Amino acid sequence: MFTKTKMATALLGLAVSVAGVAQAADLVIAGRDDLMGRALEQSVAAYQAEHPDMDIELLKLPYGSLYEKLVIGMREGDSSFDLVMIDDTWATEFMSQGWLAELNEDRVSQDFIPALTDISRYPVGQGPLYSLPVVGNVAMFAYRSDLMDEPETWSDVIAQGKQLHTADRSGVVFRGTQGNPIVTGFLPMLWAYGGNIVDGDGAVNFDSPETVAAIRDFVSLREIAPRGIEVYNSGEVRDAIQQNKAAMAIEVWPSWVPTMDDPELSQVVNQVEIIPPPGEVNASTPMLGVWQMGVSANAENAAAAEDFLAYFTSANNQRDLTLSLGLPPTRSSVYSDAEVVDTYRWYPNQLNALRQGAPRPRINAWQELESIMGDYLQLALLGRITPEQAAQQAHQRMAAAL
Amino acid sequence: MTHSLRYAVMIVLLLFFTLPTLWMLGTAFKPAGEYVGTGLSLLPNAPTLEHFISLWQQGVGQRLVNTLVVALGTTALSLTLAFLAAYALVRFRFPAQLDRMFLLLVLVVKMLPPIVVAIPMYRILRSLNGLDSLPGLMLSYQVYTLPFCIWMLLGFVRQIPVDLEEAATLEGAGLFRRLTRVVLPLAAPGLVATLIFAMLLAWNEFLFALLFIQTPSNFTLPLFIATFATENQTYWGELMAIGVISSLPVLILAGYLQRHLLRGFAMQSH
Amino acid sequence: MFRSGWQPALLLAPALLLLALLTLYPIAYSFVLAFTDAEYQSDALTFVGWANFNTLLNDWFFQQATWNTVRFTVSASVVQVGLGLLLALLFARPFPRRQWLLPLFIYPMMLSTLVCASIWKAWMHFDFGWLNNLFDAVGLSRQPWLSDPALALWSIVLVDTWQWTPMAFLILLAGLQGIPQDIEEAATLEGATPWQQFWHIRLPLLRPYLFLALLLRSIDTFKLFDKVYVLTGGGPAFATETLSLMAYKQGFKFFNLGAASAIAVIMLVIALVLSLAYAWQVMRRPT
């Protein structure tokens, strides 16, 4: 009797799954979950309304999962996805491996912010176009304008942070989690102090007096940060600033903060200014984190993929997505739209930051370098090693990894 | 242990194991504004069903069905094969310790981290035409559930007195009859415990499902769950609501089967 | 014992064939790659001998991860089996509403690991966490559960214990039923105290199940990954980095398959050493 039930369930399983295999879709898209996923979903629905006969499948995945799935699918040569969404730091790998198809040049409107379309090309700025920028993310800096003046330099951040630091509200907040998160908070500081990870030739150039100075000041931020900063990630950073628990957030991405002025979720409505990060030795170099979309080199439906991409990145659609979801646009015209600026006060600052922005180094092994740097930064943050040791040891290890 | 000590221990353990669950249940019904706080209240002030409705609209139903099919199929296959294998390993003497070698091999399989198995498994499934299909997924899960079931069942089958089987043999029962009429009923508590664990393994598996399934409508629950705890934000209400929903089927199954698990006690107590 | 013949082979064959089909290639694949510099994105492949192992064994981060993993495995599996035994003994005797309480106790293991880890991440938040709110309310000081390197690993042991003690509990509960009632009754008639009964009768009979629970729990805890990934990312300062997390980063973030396979091989060796004693006890034929 036991076995009969088992057989029945197994057969049922087979039947259901066979029935579930529909015929191939007309367009298969793989993208991120969360805000970007909702933006894709909304756009697919709108596009579908114009093309009622099309069967479009949209797969939404978390950050790490999307990367794993895309790399393995691309490497094994499976053409399961036509249009894929990739992070800025994966772009070099995807383009240099030939995983993305060249796009038609007349898709590039002059309206896109030039710094963003530059990194859609491989080699950067010169080569053929492999993707279009779809999310205009750039690392910004948030501070409480009701409590303090706009900080000019990182030294100023530390000085004002010390004054504002209390038991109830810390001076600064940042992502302190080991590995990649801690690095993105640190990079704008590194650049402002004149430090670098790799030089112009792509060789590791991390161990320098500038780097040591940047690490030293970064580590000193821990004293004016909330307890537990060592395991803070983006969610904790956003909560801290929105719940009035921190006076400054040294790294804020526009797609994190559309709710900053929403009285239901934020206790600091209209009290937070979002600006490009401060400078120090150098003027500020905002860090780009632009999400892009490209057509898979194995795509079965390449034409449909390009057509949807054009629709998705059109000025009209970007404006809709920005107003309804807060997705940061990549076109200049959307940033100057009166209604958009009215909704998101910081958009003019953001446009400036995007125009002056610099991408992270264009190397294949970036994820590994970033992770190595993150490990040593956290050891330094916790005082296990000195800033000098961190710079030197991270340098050696990164050089070995390259 | 004295009576009062027993009760005291019981209550402490009960609190430890159920308070976090209660918090999950409460949060599943909390509106977004109530997540973060410094109070001790576990229950929502203004309960809402919005998270459950939102999950429904995002297609939790299809995923639940997929997961149920995969988990049941995986478990049925593993339990059947493992039961037969465990019986053979217990009741028959194999030459040259082959039985122990087999058990060790099985153990090694279970110890391999999924990360190194995933890419070769992808290729095996592709050559079997099993990518992007639920039967393919059930097959790949055998790597973990089958060794687990074999090791679990070994002890429970061994415990069954051999004389009962010998008596059945004298009455002319063949192997199949002995297995289904004598061994199976006596091994029921162990089988039920094994079934629950194997179900859970398949129910919560993430990596293989991510890599081997392509079509969104074929995906199982764990990937869907992951989209509510994202890099930038945790959607506490929806995450806890999906936590409740996804745990209910196995809980119901376990509740239904627990009479088999407690049956031994029932027999003892009269 | 029955006479051998074609029957045992026939019963064992399906499981054996299926496992062979599914695992021979993956096992060979990882053992071979462990001696190469393979990267997933390229076909180029050089044999490097023991170089991957040398690099790993001399690496502070790897040593730290190994030490963390071993500490976690031993403490979590022992605590879980201990607590599970306590629960199983409590539930072995009928009491009112036993059927209703049992599901409450085994519920945590039915939760998705991501949900489980998220619950505890919320509970262990320094400022808003429910645990610290509770500590405040009863006059204890707030604890940096996850952000203190000295505490973080034990906090994760706590989370894993919450989720997986039910597994040890169920195994031992099922095992307790095999103890024939008449032995216990005889012991009671001979005047054995409950403690003597436990120590001399139940415990020896439970032995195989205790070892089974220890074996299965230590294999699972040795592969600890998801909870760390969600709760601490391996930090602070590598205090919770595990071998699985390292293998994951090497294998699936950097796609250094050579290094990832080498970690897997070392993990396999350690796991075998840690669990062989238990495994032997489970395999031992009753005398």
Coordinates of C-alpha atoms in Angstrom, one line a residue, chain C residues 3 9 22 39 41 66 81 101 108 128 147 163 172 179 213 236 253 272:
Chain C
R3 CA 21.3 -17.0 2.9
A9 CA 22.5 -7.7 -5.0
L22 CA 25.1 10.8 -10.1
E39 CA 39.3 28.6 -13.8
Q41 CA 35.8 30.7 -17.6
T66 CA 39.2 25.4 9.5
V81 CA 22.1 15.9 20.4
L101 CA 3.4 20.0 21.9
P108 CA 11.9 25.2 13.7
F128 CA 16.4 46.9 17.6
S147 CA 29.4 41.9 15.8
Q163 CA 16.7 25.0 14.0
L172 CA 16.1 9.7 19.4
I179 CA 13.3 -0.4 23.8
A213 CA 22.3 11.6 15.4
P236 CA 33.6 40.0 12.1
K253 CA 32.1 34.0 -6.9
L272 CA 35.8 11.8 7.5

